[in-house]
């Protein structure tokens, strides 16, 4: 309402004058025209009837005089009493408006004449005639338009004695008409003006003003602002104003709804990505002006997909809503908490004292996110990784800050999920590196820069070769060998791993069958399978390759990490069944480094466990590592799983493992990964040397018995 009022007063309205002129002028002209014509007709009628009436009165007076003289003059005529007749004519001529009175003989010869010389018309006509020619004078006067000339016979006993001629002037009649006309015109003007003003006032207040208010309010609404018009009448304009207000209010609600939809996340009610960008933009401007710093915190929930997969999307939504509310609660009112989409949130901290404060805020956020929540009867504890970018240290534009905070968050997730990390330039270098690797990988596959290496695995008990782990290598034309630890995660993130993994499977099958054809027993080949690749119907692909290259099932082992088990349990279980049907063995790689939920081991049946080399490295001196390795071995024995120890580099490690009945060992102590040809030779040597050769290889020259008795 206020908006509408202020708009009425303040809005510059270029069309307003034209509009007012248009409608107002048309109305005024029409009203004045109607009034003038009506009043003029009325006046004309009045003057016309008044003239007729006065003419009538003049004529009647003339008739009365005529009749009187006709009545009284016969005696004087008979008696030739001209004096008397002169008295009569003088008397008649003295009457108002009478110009002349003349008594003539039946032949028209004047016997008594009286002409009033004062009358202008008479004087003029009289002067035109000869002074002694009365007949001529009367004839002329009779032709005068302003003169009413009457003629009465003077009769006695049916004998005409003469005639009485009387002339009455219409001069006073004209004067009277003129006076009345002037009065009428003045009256007409006054009435027209008064009525015009009255009608215009009514028009102005009842039509013009409401229309102008509506026009002004429409302009305000058209500008996207809200305006209503005052409604103080119940007529059609009142109804129009009410309809307009209803429309404006609907427009306002729609605008608000659109605004909300465009700027706020419909699930959590928090500002969305667009709004977040806008706020950061404003913060950048403010901080620049005031020479201040502000922080951007990119928050990503860890393994949120699991909640969706295992408990369903409604539960996932509830968790997001709840986390959004908790984030808002744990921040100050001046901070912005937004949901960027999916499981990503963003916090803008406009003021902070130092990095330590940001760390405290990050800890508060992590705590708030990890508050246990009951979803579908299950206690869910969410975790998040946080990336921090600071203006202007880590970027001066919204895009740079967002990208860097995102980058920092990814690093935090990669290094240790559930942690917070500040952006550093080194992260950017890593990111660039990552992009380069991703681009280079395409060429690597096409140009045959990928190759397979083989690292032997031996039994710790007798030194016999079990087989080899197949390890991928990228022979980069400029950078030399690139470790799979560097490029496999990149290939996994980009999806290139599916094609690469396929290539590895085929090459491994080809190599096995080539050695076999050469009469060498290559043992089993353990192939690493990425979780991304595992999901793509690996059993079917493997089945086809095994058939194509004639590979027996016991010759292949697939190494999976715990990541695979985090995916859709049902799908994983189905794939496990299919792989088992093929007869290939399944190994759980890097055991101890991932989520290591023991329930997985019960649920998914593996044949082998591979103890991660990080536990082997501390053996035998590190009590912790020794305890973990012993515990894993005990558990594996209980579950009837064979165990491979990775990264065996020293004799003491090997001795410890063998003493603890670890089935197999793999590591630099025995052999480093080698290319196809070298491994072929390795196999040949082993085949030639028999069990002795294998044991001496395993022990690296140390007597096997000594080692085992450790
Ligand atoms: P992983 O499966 O645990 O492989 C064992 C890694 O330990 C190999 O690293 C191997 O060279 C290294 N290693 C073996 N013995 C020793 C030792 O005594 N000392 C030390 N320091 N290291 C040792 P590599 O070849 O760099 O592979 C790294 C990881 O890349 C592998 O870990 C595996 O997870 C992945 N990877 C390798 N090839 C493939 C592949 O074809 N497909 C997939 N998806 N991943 C692969
Ligand atoms: Mg492996
Ligand atoms: Mg491993």
XYZ file of C-alpha atoms and ligand atoms in Angstrom:
758
model
C 0.000 0.000 0.000
C 2.793 2.350 1.000
C 4.704 1.466 -2.133
C 1.715 2.351 -4.226
C 1.246 5.666 -2.487
C 4.828 6.721 -2.714
C 4.836 5.598 -6.325
C 1.850 7.866 -7.027
C 3.744 10.842 -5.760
C 7.251 10.223 -6.922
C 7.067 8.400 -10.192
C 8.114 10.492 -13.139
C 5.385 9.959 -15.672
C 6.247 11.112 -19.195
C 2.855 10.136 -20.610
C 0.905 11.585 -17.771
C 0.449 15.052 -19.273
C -0.483 13.656 -22.644
C -2.871 11.242 -21.077
C -4.532 13.915 -18.953
C -4.817 16.192 -21.961
C -6.289 13.441 -24.010
C -9.098 12.176 -21.843
C -9.664 15.435 -19.982
C -9.705 17.580 -23.104
C -12.028 15.225 -24.905
C -14.367 15.227 -21.972
C -14.288 18.999 -21.485
C -14.854 19.709 -25.169
C -17.728 17.248 -25.299
C -19.385 18.588 -22.155
C -18.971 22.221 -23.196
C -20.283 21.474 -26.649
C -23.329 19.687 -25.343
C -23.986 22.363 -22.746
C -23.451 25.209 -25.200
C -25.674 23.717 -27.879
C -28.389 22.862 -25.363
C -28.252 26.233 -23.688
C -28.031 28.104 -26.998
C -31.093 26.278 -28.283
C -32.837 27.083 -25.074
C -31.896 30.772 -25.297
C -32.894 30.991 -28.927
C -36.276 29.514 -28.097
C -36.705 31.891 -25.189
C -35.767 35.022 -27.182
C -37.854 33.906 -30.124
C -41.015 33.411 -28.097
C -40.332 36.591 -26.138
C -40.028 38.608 -29.410
C -43.245 37.173 -30.709
C -44.998 37.963 -27.483
C -43.773 41.568 -27.415
C -44.623 42.105 -31.078
C -48.057 40.818 -30.255
C -48.336 43.219 -27.345
C -47.204 46.137 -29.573
C -49.731 45.180 -32.202
C -52.487 44.912 -29.583
C -51.638 48.363 -28.270
C -51.792 49.738 -31.798
C -55.135 47.997 -32.339
C -56.501 49.438 -29.124
C -55.466 52.960 -30.172
C -56.855 52.439 -33.657
C -60.126 51.106 -32.410
C -60.390 54.036 -29.955
C -59.724 56.678 -32.608
C -62.101 54.936 -35.071
C -64.708 55.081 -32.391
C -64.321 58.677 -31.280
C -63.254 60.518 -34.393
C -66.415 60.198 -36.680
C -68.171 63.044 -34.781
C -65.185 65.344 -35.199
C -64.874 64.424 -38.902
C -68.566 65.009 -39.533
C -68.305 68.289 -37.645
C -65.066 69.167 -39.436
C -63.612 69.729 -36.013
C -59.980 69.527 -37.055
C -58.737 70.806 -33.761
C -60.372 67.910 -32.054
C -58.888 65.524 -34.562
C -55.467 67.068 -34.012
C -55.887 66.521 -30.302
C -56.648 62.894 -31.033
C -53.672 62.358 -33.226
C -51.390 64.245 -30.863
C -52.680 62.232 -27.966
C -52.116 59.006 -29.870
C -48.634 60.054 -30.902
C -47.739 60.805 -27.311
C -48.229 57.118 -26.463
C -45.046 55.108 -26.050
C -43.642 53.566 -29.228
C -46.129 55.475 -31.415
C -44.243 57.210 -34.186
C -47.125 58.790 -35.993
C -50.878 59.027 -35.917
C -52.656 60.274 -39.050
C -56.329 60.600 -39.966
C -56.890 60.574 -43.708
C -59.962 60.920 -45.917
C -61.219 57.791 -47.701
C -59.139 59.042 -50.611
C -56.039 59.109 -48.462
C -55.721 62.861 -47.961
C -54.440 63.593 -44.433
C -56.799 65.695 -42.328
C -54.968 65.393 -39.053
C -51.372 64.370 -38.756
C -48.996 64.037 -35.939
C -45.512 62.594 -36.493
C -43.044 62.244 -33.675
C -39.865 63.702 -35.046
C -37.688 62.397 -32.261
C -37.708 58.859 -33.632
C -34.581 58.200 -35.704
C -36.287 56.029 -38.306
C -39.122 58.478 -38.748
C -36.733 61.344 -38.988
C -34.719 59.596 -41.604
C -37.765 58.650 -43.754
C -39.396 62.019 -43.234
C -36.254 63.781 -44.350
C -36.125 61.549 -47.457
C -39.582 62.802 -48.555
C -40.487 66.336 -49.476
C -41.411 68.301 -46.308
C -44.868 69.249 -47.605
C -45.619 65.865 -49.135
C -47.222 64.066 -46.202
C -48.554 61.242 -48.396
C -45.070 60.479 -49.589
C -43.739 60.626 -46.028
C -46.384 58.159 -44.823
C -45.711 55.860 -47.727
C -42.033 55.827 -46.888
C -42.698 55.310 -43.191
C -45.008 52.402 -44.051
C -42.080 50.669 -45.822
C -39.804 50.979 -42.800
C -39.079 47.494 -41.359
C -38.695 48.801 -37.826
C -42.133 50.328 -37.962
C -45.429 48.551 -37.346
C -47.916 50.394 -39.538
C -51.610 49.859 -38.816
C -54.598 51.113 -40.743
C -58.115 51.412 -39.238
C -61.252 52.513 -41.141
C -63.341 55.247 -39.523
C -66.919 54.268 -40.220
C -70.175 55.992 -39.342
C -73.505 54.325 -40.220
C -71.707 52.038 -42.558
C -70.191 54.969 -44.377
C -66.436 55.184 -44.409
C -65.499 58.670 -43.251
C -61.826 58.163 -43.436
C -58.954 56.069 -42.076
C -56.780 56.271 -39.081
C -53.130 55.349 -39.731
C -50.900 54.650 -36.783
C -47.208 53.692 -36.808
C -45.550 52.020 -33.847
C -41.824 51.741 -33.564
C -40.221 48.324 -32.921
C -37.137 50.144 -31.562
C -37.871 49.543 -27.882
C -38.850 45.993 -28.767
C -35.454 45.460 -30.356
C -33.726 47.086 -27.430
C -35.556 44.809 -25.057
C -34.675 41.752 -27.151
C -31.060 42.870 -27.265
C -31.000 43.318 -23.527
C -32.566 39.953 -22.969
C -30.171 38.351 -25.411
C -27.173 39.757 -23.575
C -28.599 38.660 -20.247
C -29.333 35.231 -21.651
C -25.860 34.888 -23.106
C -24.253 35.860 -19.839
C -26.498 33.443 -18.062
C -25.702 30.804 -20.637
C -21.956 31.287 -20.191
C -22.304 31.180 -16.407
C -24.460 28.066 -16.488
C -22.232 26.335 -19.044
C -19.145 27.132 -17.000
C -20.740 26.124 -13.736
C -22.203 22.908 -15.082
C -18.990 22.163 -16.980
C -16.948 22.664 -13.808
C -19.344 20.575 -11.739
C -19.416 17.732 -14.237
C -15.645 17.884 -14.663
C -15.121 17.746 -10.901
C -17.277 14.673 -10.646
C -15.463 13.167 -13.654
C -12.062 14.030 -12.253
C -12.592 12.497 -8.850
C -14.569 9.500 -9.983
C -12.945 8.592 -13.270
C -9.728 10.442 -13.985
C -8.056 10.001 -10.623
C -8.814 6.273 -10.283
C -7.551 5.722 -13.830
C -4.354 7.632 -13.088
C -3.841 5.692 -9.888
C -4.296 2.441 -11.771
C -1.899 3.531 -14.493
C 0.753 4.504 -11.940
C 0.296 1.294 -9.977
C 0.456 -0.767 -13.213
C 3.777 0.869 -14.061
C 5.128 0.020 -10.629
C 4.001 -3.602 -11.006
C 5.467 -3.707 -14.520
C 8.829 -2.674 -13.005
C 8.625 -5.790 -10.855
C 7.705 -3.964 -7.652
C 4.614 -4.426 -5.604
C 1.891 -1.766 -5.565
C -1.752 -1.568 -4.633
C -4.312 1.179 -5.140
C -6.573 2.601 -2.447
C -10.111 1.409 -2.754
C -12.670 3.854 -1.382
C -15.583 3.395 -3.705
C -17.954 0.599 -4.533
C -18.546 1.571 -8.157
C -16.997 -0.061 -11.207
C -13.691 1.679 -10.546
C -13.713 0.308 -7.025
C -14.255 -3.127 -8.481
C -11.500 -2.534 -11.035
C -9.126 -1.379 -8.277
C -9.957 -4.436 -6.197
C -9.342 -6.687 -9.198
C -6.054 -4.880 -9.836
C -4.959 -5.309 -6.202
C -5.802 -9.003 -6.368
C -3.771 -9.298 -9.568
C -0.830 -7.349 -8.102
C -0.854 -9.501 -5.003
C -0.927 -12.670 -7.156
C 1.958 -11.309 -9.219
C 3.834 -10.557 -6.002
C 3.305 -14.079 -4.661
C 4.344 -15.593 -7.959
C 7.430 -13.404 -8.014
C 8.292 -14.407 -4.470
C 7.779 -18.045 -5.341
C 9.961 -17.722 -8.436
C 12.527 -15.831 -6.408
C 12.536 -18.598 -3.828
C 12.769 -21.305 -6.483
C 15.557 -19.482 -8.284
C 17.577 -18.689 -5.189
C 16.768 -21.277 -2.574
C 17.150 -25.001 -2.424
C 13.698 -26.559 -2.324
C 14.767 -29.416 -0.050
C 16.671 -27.667 2.722
C 15.397 -24.109 2.242
C 19.021 -22.926 2.241
C 20.338 -20.546 -0.433
C 21.187 -22.534 -3.564
C 24.241 -22.440 -5.806
C 23.064 -19.339 -7.659
C 22.380 -17.395 -4.496
C 25.663 -18.635 -2.986
C 27.543 -17.270 -6.004
C 25.750 -13.962 -5.639
C 26.598 -13.720 -1.925
C 30.234 -14.591 -2.528
C 30.283 -11.915 -5.247
C 28.993 -9.372 -2.744
C 31.511 -10.543 -0.164
C 34.319 -10.138 -2.699
C 33.231 -6.542 -3.344
C 32.876 -5.765 0.350
C 36.175 -7.369 1.322
C 37.935 -5.573 -1.531
C 36.501 -2.215 -0.429
C 37.361 -2.717 3.193
C 40.651 -4.532 2.596
C 39.474 -7.578 4.548
C 39.683 -11.343 4.171
C 36.865 -13.829 4.158
C 36.707 -17.605 4.013
C 34.836 -20.021 1.829
C 34.286 -23.531 3.155
C 33.280 -26.257 0.749
C 31.646 -29.161 2.578
C 31.056 -32.557 0.993
C 29.473 -35.477 2.811
C 31.537 -38.656 2.731
C 29.874 -41.719 1.251
C 26.480 -40.082 1.194
C 25.618 -42.367 -1.708
C 25.635 -45.302 0.719
C 22.789 -43.763 2.686
C 20.746 -43.325 -0.478
C 21.584 -46.839 -1.676
C 21.011 -48.652 1.560
C 18.191 -46.635 3.183
C 16.548 -45.088 0.139
C 16.320 -41.559 -1.206
C 13.693 -40.256 1.254
C 16.065 -41.128 4.116
C 18.918 -39.437 2.230
C 16.759 -36.333 1.824
C 15.950 -36.300 5.532
C 19.629 -36.515 6.368
C 20.405 -33.592 4.037
C 17.633 -31.464 5.542
C 18.851 -32.269 9.015
C 22.488 -31.551 8.201
C 21.481 -28.274 6.534
C 19.677 -27.219 9.709
C 22.579 -28.286 11.917
C 25.051 -26.355 9.780
C 22.897 -23.268 10.031
C 22.605 -23.681 13.790
C 26.327 -23.968 14.310
C 27.155 -20.847 12.285
C 26.642 -17.184 13.125
C 23.788 -15.182 11.632
C 26.218 -13.212 9.454
C 27.645 -16.400 7.889
C 26.032 -17.868 4.790
C 25.175 -21.539 4.676
C 24.133 -22.777 1.244
C 23.479 -26.096 -0.436
C 25.258 -26.318 -3.750
C 23.492 -29.498 -4.792
C 23.705 -33.219 -3.988
C 25.665 -33.663 -0.794
C 27.655 -30.435 -1.200
C 27.236 -27.516 1.152
C 29.013 -24.199 1.310
C 29.712 -21.849 4.173
C 30.855 -18.255 3.715
C 32.564 -16.790 6.772
C 32.725 -13.027 6.195
C 34.912 -12.205 9.169
C 37.510 -14.204 11.038
C 40.579 -13.380 13.054
C 43.029 -15.985 11.781
C 43.308 -19.450 10.260
C 43.036 -21.008 13.704
C 39.511 -19.659 13.964
C 38.622 -21.233 10.625
C 40.011 -24.507 11.900
C 37.787 -24.214 14.969
C 34.788 -23.491 12.736
C 35.665 -26.509 10.564
C 35.818 -28.696 13.673
C 32.429 -27.318 14.746
C 30.985 -28.101 11.326
C 32.430 -31.637 11.328
C 30.972 -32.206 14.798
C 27.565 -30.878 13.783
C 27.499 -33.040 10.655
C 28.547 -36.166 12.513
C 25.808 -35.982 15.117
C 24.154 -39.401 15.024
C 20.736 -39.477 13.438
C 18.102 -42.180 13.455
C 17.004 -43.015 9.906
C 14.697 -45.942 9.151
C 15.458 -47.302 12.593
C 19.202 -47.191 12.003
C 21.707 -44.885 13.609
C 23.503 -42.985 10.871
C 26.654 -41.005 11.512
C 27.543 -38.778 8.562
C 31.010 -37.457 7.971
C 32.191 -34.671 5.773
C 35.339 -33.388 4.134
C 35.938 -29.657 4.139
C 37.963 -27.527 1.734
C 38.808 -23.953 2.686
C 39.720 -21.088 0.368
C 40.454 -17.596 1.646
C 39.927 -14.295 -0.152
C 42.181 -12.788 -1.428
C 44.968 -15.279 -0.626
C 43.471 -18.133 -2.669
C 41.691 -16.190 -5.368
C 40.070 -12.852 -6.003
C 37.112 -13.954 -8.086
C 34.087 -16.008 -7.149
C 35.033 -18.685 -9.662
C 38.632 -18.971 -8.474
C 37.590 -19.153 -4.824
C 34.950 -21.787 -5.525
C 37.300 -23.877 -7.653
C 40.051 -23.697 -5.037
C 37.779 -24.516 -2.109
C 36.431 -27.441 -4.148
C 39.958 -28.544 -4.944
C 40.955 -28.346 -1.279
C 37.888 -30.398 -0.368
C 38.882 -33.099 -2.860
C 42.374 -33.212 -1.415
C 40.917 -33.464 2.084
C 38.743 -36.370 0.962
C 41.604 -38.082 -0.836
C 44.064 -37.726 2.035
C 41.726 -38.495 4.875
C 37.995 -38.345 4.457
C 36.343 -36.451 7.273
C 39.125 -33.885 7.455
C 39.398 -30.205 6.599
C 42.073 -28.701 4.399
C 43.135 -25.203 3.480
C 43.792 -24.584 -0.172
C 47.432 -24.360 -1.195
C 49.019 -23.545 -4.523
C 50.457 -27.028 -4.542
C 46.907 -28.344 -4.773
C 46.456 -26.428 -7.954
C 49.639 -27.926 -9.315
C 48.266 -31.331 -8.438
C 45.002 -30.481 -10.110
C 46.783 -29.393 -13.268
C 48.792 -32.560 -13.102
C 45.595 -34.506 -12.815
C 44.106 -32.834 -15.865
C 47.300 -33.494 -17.817
C 47.265 -37.126 -16.779
C 43.651 -37.455 -17.803
C 44.382 -36.009 -21.240
C 47.547 -38.090 -21.608
C 45.779 -41.314 -20.691
C 43.640 -41.241 -23.813
C 46.769 -41.091 -25.934
C 48.422 -43.734 -23.742
C 45.738 -46.285 -24.563
C 45.681 -45.438 -28.263
C 49.466 -45.269 -28.735
C 50.283 -48.409 -26.750
C 52.113 -46.602 -23.933
C 50.580 -48.920 -21.360
C 52.331 -52.128 -20.442
C 52.053 -54.867 -17.846
C 54.571 -55.778 -15.190
C 54.522 -58.913 -13.116
C 55.600 -59.290 -9.505
C 56.064 -62.845 -8.262
C 54.305 -64.177 -5.182
C 55.823 -67.116 -3.349
C 54.792 -69.436 -0.598
C 56.544 -68.519 2.642
C 56.577 -72.129 3.829
C 58.384 -73.762 0.908
C 59.271 -70.923 -1.416
C 57.189 -72.330 -4.235
C 55.905 -69.824 -6.769
C 52.249 -69.095 -6.436
C 52.141 -66.835 -9.470
C 52.386 -63.087 -9.993
C 50.458 -59.915 -9.397
C 49.765 -58.080 -12.643
C 50.753 -54.430 -12.270
C 50.008 -51.792 -14.836
C 52.689 -49.375 -16.037
C 52.473 -46.248 -18.156
C 55.572 -45.738 -20.234
C 55.221 -41.994 -20.800
C 57.225 -40.701 -23.827
C 58.556 -37.709 -21.828
C 58.146 -38.564 -18.176
C 59.235 -42.206 -18.234
C 57.335 -44.733 -16.111
C 54.325 -43.365 -14.278
C 53.094 -45.320 -11.284
C 49.563 -46.674 -11.359
C 49.170 -45.170 -7.887
C 49.264 -41.793 -9.709
C 47.158 -42.440 -12.771
C 44.698 -45.173 -11.731
C 42.724 -42.838 -9.389
C 42.562 -40.287 -12.251
C 41.362 -42.957 -14.657
C 38.813 -44.099 -12.079
C 37.457 -40.583 -11.639
C 37.212 -40.008 -15.382
C 35.835 -43.465 -16.172
C 38.826 -44.254 -18.432
C 39.629 -47.144 -16.092
C 36.920 -49.261 -17.700
C 38.673 -49.309 -21.055
C 42.100 -49.573 -19.436
C 40.967 -52.380 -17.129
C 39.605 -54.270 -20.107
C 42.918 -53.925 -21.829
C 44.736 -55.233 -18.699
C 42.442 -58.260 -18.506
C 43.017 -59.137 -22.122
C 46.797 -58.626 -21.944
C 47.049 -60.714 -18.786
C 45.137 -63.524 -20.504
C 47.298 -63.188 -23.606
C 50.543 -63.357 -21.545
C 49.389 -66.364 -19.541
C 48.439 -68.268 -22.636
C 51.708 -67.246 -24.386
C 53.848 -68.593 -21.486
C 51.751 -71.655 -21.338
C 52.202 -72.221 -25.033
C 55.954 -71.829 -24.484
C 55.768 -74.697 -22.041
C 56.251 -72.595 -18.936
C 53.970 -72.799 -15.907
C 53.190 -69.161 -15.043
C 51.260 -70.012 -11.897
C 48.232 -67.824 -11.274
C 47.930 -64.190 -12.316
C 46.398 -61.785 -9.803
C 44.733 -58.888 -11.613
C 43.770 -55.662 -9.861
C 40.175 -54.637 -10.545
C 38.901 -51.167 -9.888
C 35.513 -50.727 -8.250
C 34.379 -48.726 -11.288
C 35.338 -51.581 -13.578
C 33.812 -54.178 -11.283
C 30.385 -52.625 -11.672
C 30.511 -52.977 -15.467
C 29.602 -56.638 -15.703
C 33.168 -57.853 -15.336
C 32.223 -61.531 -15.062
C 30.793 -61.577 -18.566
C 33.850 -59.916 -20.084
C 36.223 -62.191 -18.158
C 34.271 -65.266 -19.157
C 34.622 -64.376 -22.838
C 38.372 -63.727 -22.527
C 39.012 -66.946 -20.607
C 37.207 -68.861 -23.292
C 39.053 -67.013 -26.073
C 42.537 -67.588 -24.574
C 41.818 -70.993 -23.059
C 42.572 -69.934 -19.495
C 41.638 -72.399 -16.761
C 39.798 -70.808 -13.797
C 42.547 -71.520 -11.212
C 44.984 -69.444 -13.337
C 43.239 -66.171 -12.514
C 42.725 -64.227 -9.353
C 40.948 -60.908 -9.070
C 42.182 -58.402 -6.494
C 39.421 -56.168 -5.199
C 39.655 -53.427 -2.612
C 37.116 -52.715 0.090
C 35.789 -49.856 -2.013
C 34.091 -52.416 -4.229
C 32.167 -53.692 -1.235
C 30.772 -50.246 -0.466
C 28.765 -50.250 -3.673
C 25.284 -51.635 -4.017
C 25.525 -54.820 -1.924
C 23.009 -56.758 -3.953
C 24.730 -56.068 -7.245
C 28.154 -56.884 -5.756
C 26.845 -60.155 -4.338
C 25.388 -61.104 -7.737
C 28.688 -60.357 -9.469
C 30.544 -62.407 -6.825
C 28.288 -65.367 -7.537
C 28.910 -65.086 -11.281
C 32.688 -64.843 -10.793
C 32.618 -67.842 -8.481
C 30.679 -69.709 -11.137
C 33.557 -68.962 -13.516
C 35.892 -70.514 -10.957
C 38.261 -67.531 -10.558
C 39.597 -66.753 -7.080
C 38.893 -63.486 -5.325
C 41.401 -61.624 -3.159
C 40.749 -58.695 -0.834
C 43.599 -56.267 -1.553
C 45.212 -53.760 0.817
C 43.428 -55.264 3.775
C 43.529 -53.036 6.824
C 43.705 -49.712 5.025
C 40.071 -49.234 4.058
C 36.881 -49.594 5.989
C 37.776 -53.116 7.103
C 34.344 -54.007 8.264
C 34.646 -57.597 9.309
C 31.031 -58.161 8.393
C 32.041 -57.747 4.751
C 34.274 -60.800 5.056
C 31.368 -62.804 6.313
C 28.968 -61.505 3.691
C 31.256 -61.695 0.645
C 33.291 -64.855 0.340
C 36.930 -64.234 -0.568
C 39.666 -66.782 -1.064
C 42.568 -64.601 -0.114
C 43.506 -61.578 1.975
C 46.398 -59.321 1.047
C 47.902 -57.569 4.055
C 48.779 -54.045 3.058
C 52.462 -53.286 2.952
C 52.049 -50.459 5.453
C 51.617 -53.128 8.183
C 54.435 -55.259 6.830
C 56.845 -52.318 6.782
C 57.003 -52.091 10.598
C 57.567 -55.800 11.144
C 58.819 -57.205 13.310
C 59.850 -54.321 15.564
C 56.629 -52.332 15.621
C 54.483 -53.976 18.234
C 51.359 -52.436 16.753
C 52.052 -53.721 13.255
C 53.014 -57.126 14.601
C 49.769 -57.309 16.597
C 47.654 -56.228 13.609
C 49.339 -58.739 11.302
C 48.956 -61.512 13.868
C 45.295 -60.627 14.358
C 44.660 -60.602 10.593
C 46.352 -63.968 10.233
C 44.349 -65.438 13.092
C 41.116 -64.108 11.680
C 41.956 -65.351 8.191
C 42.698 -68.794 9.555
C 39.309 -68.722 11.264
C 37.571 -67.761 8.048
C 39.593 -70.234 6.023
C 41.251 -67.541 3.944
C 44.769 -67.660 2.562
C 46.940 -64.619 3.211
C 49.490 -62.785 1.079
C 51.799 -60.261 2.753
C 52.618 -57.353 0.420
C 55.742 -55.251 0.398
C 58.121 -57.725 1.974
C 61.477 -56.036 1.783
C 63.579 -57.651 4.478
C 64.499 -61.084 5.657
C 63.288 -60.365 9.122
C 59.877 -59.443 7.770
C 59.759 -62.647 5.799
C 60.888 -64.679 8.747
C 58.238 -63.116 10.952
C 55.520 -63.782 8.390
C 56.570 -67.317 7.791
C 56.736 -67.927 11.541
C 53.188 -66.604 11.855
C 52.063 -68.982 9.116
C 51.353 -66.305 6.557
C 50.797 -68.283 3.354
C 52.433 -66.070 0.739
C 54.876 -63.214 0.430
C 55.329 -60.584 -2.258
C 57.879 -57.824 -2.256
C 61.153 -56.396 -3.375
C 63.001 -58.923 -1.241
C 61.830 -61.627 -3.591
C 61.504 -59.698 -6.809
C 60.503 -56.322 -8.029
C 57.736 -56.078 -10.636
C 59.207 -56.960 -14.064
C 58.101 -56.737 -17.661
C 56.677 -59.614 -19.651
C 59.978 -60.805 -21.005
C 61.798 -60.655 -17.691
C 59.019 -62.495 -15.957
C 59.120 -65.122 -18.703
C 62.818 -65.588 -17.970
C 62.126 -65.628 -14.225
C 59.632 -68.380 -14.769
C 62.040 -70.319 -16.967
C 64.771 -70.119 -14.338
C 62.389 -71.247 -11.650
C 61.144 -74.102 -13.784
C 64.711 -75.117 -14.442
C 65.780 -74.874 -10.788
C 62.720 -76.653 -9.392
C 61.824 -76.243 -5.738
C 65.402 -75.459 -4.766
C 65.537 -72.515 -7.125
C 62.271 -71.220 -5.803
C 63.362 -71.416 -2.198
C 66.711 -69.792 -2.821
C 64.918 -67.006 -4.648
C 62.521 -66.590 -1.815
C 65.169 -66.470 0.826
C 67.574 -64.406 -1.212
C 70.465 -66.736 -0.399
C 69.544 -67.332 3.269
C 69.010 -70.992 4.182
C 65.323 -71.609 4.197
C 65.408 -73.708 7.315
C 67.193 -70.938 9.279
C 64.714 -68.418 8.153
C 61.705 -70.481 9.022
C 63.067 -71.408 12.436
C 62.966 -67.689 13.351
P 48.613 -53.015 -5.094
O 47.619 -53.820 -5.785
O 48.629 -53.079 -3.627
O 49.996 -53.416 -5.662
C 51.101 -53.557 -4.918
C 51.948 -52.356 -5.032
O 53.023 -52.475 -4.136
C 52.609 -52.213 -6.405
O 52.740 -50.875 -6.669
C 53.944 -52.800 -6.204
O 54.904 -52.344 -7.118
C 54.234 -52.324 -4.837
N 55.224 -53.198 -4.170
C 55.356 -54.508 -4.224
N 56.350 -54.915 -3.409
C 56.841 -53.819 -2.830
C 57.868 -53.588 -1.879
O 58.543 -54.471 -1.420
N 58.102 -52.323 -1.494
C 57.367 -51.295 -1.993
N 57.625 -50.076 -1.578
N 56.403 -51.487 -2.884
C 56.120 -52.733 -3.306
P 52.356 -50.297 -8.058
O 52.705 -51.223 -9.118
O 52.890 -48.915 -8.089
O 50.800 -50.275 -7.963
C 50.165 -49.445 -7.107
C 48.708 -49.757 -7.066
O 48.101 -49.446 -8.318
C 48.391 -51.210 -6.857
O 48.471 -51.514 -5.499
C 47.011 -51.304 -7.375
O 46.100 -50.928 -6.411
C 47.027 -50.289 -8.474
N 47.149 -51.002 -9.747
C 48.251 -51.501 -10.332
N 47.946 -52.064 -11.491
C 46.597 -51.949 -11.633
C 45.658 -52.375 -12.626
O 45.991 -53.015 -13.611
N 44.365 -52.071 -12.424
C 43.954 -51.383 -11.325
N 42.659 -51.116 -11.168
N 44.798 -50.984 -10.378
C 46.103 -51.273 -10.533
Mg 46.993 -55.463 -5.825
Mg 47.864 -54.102 -2.407
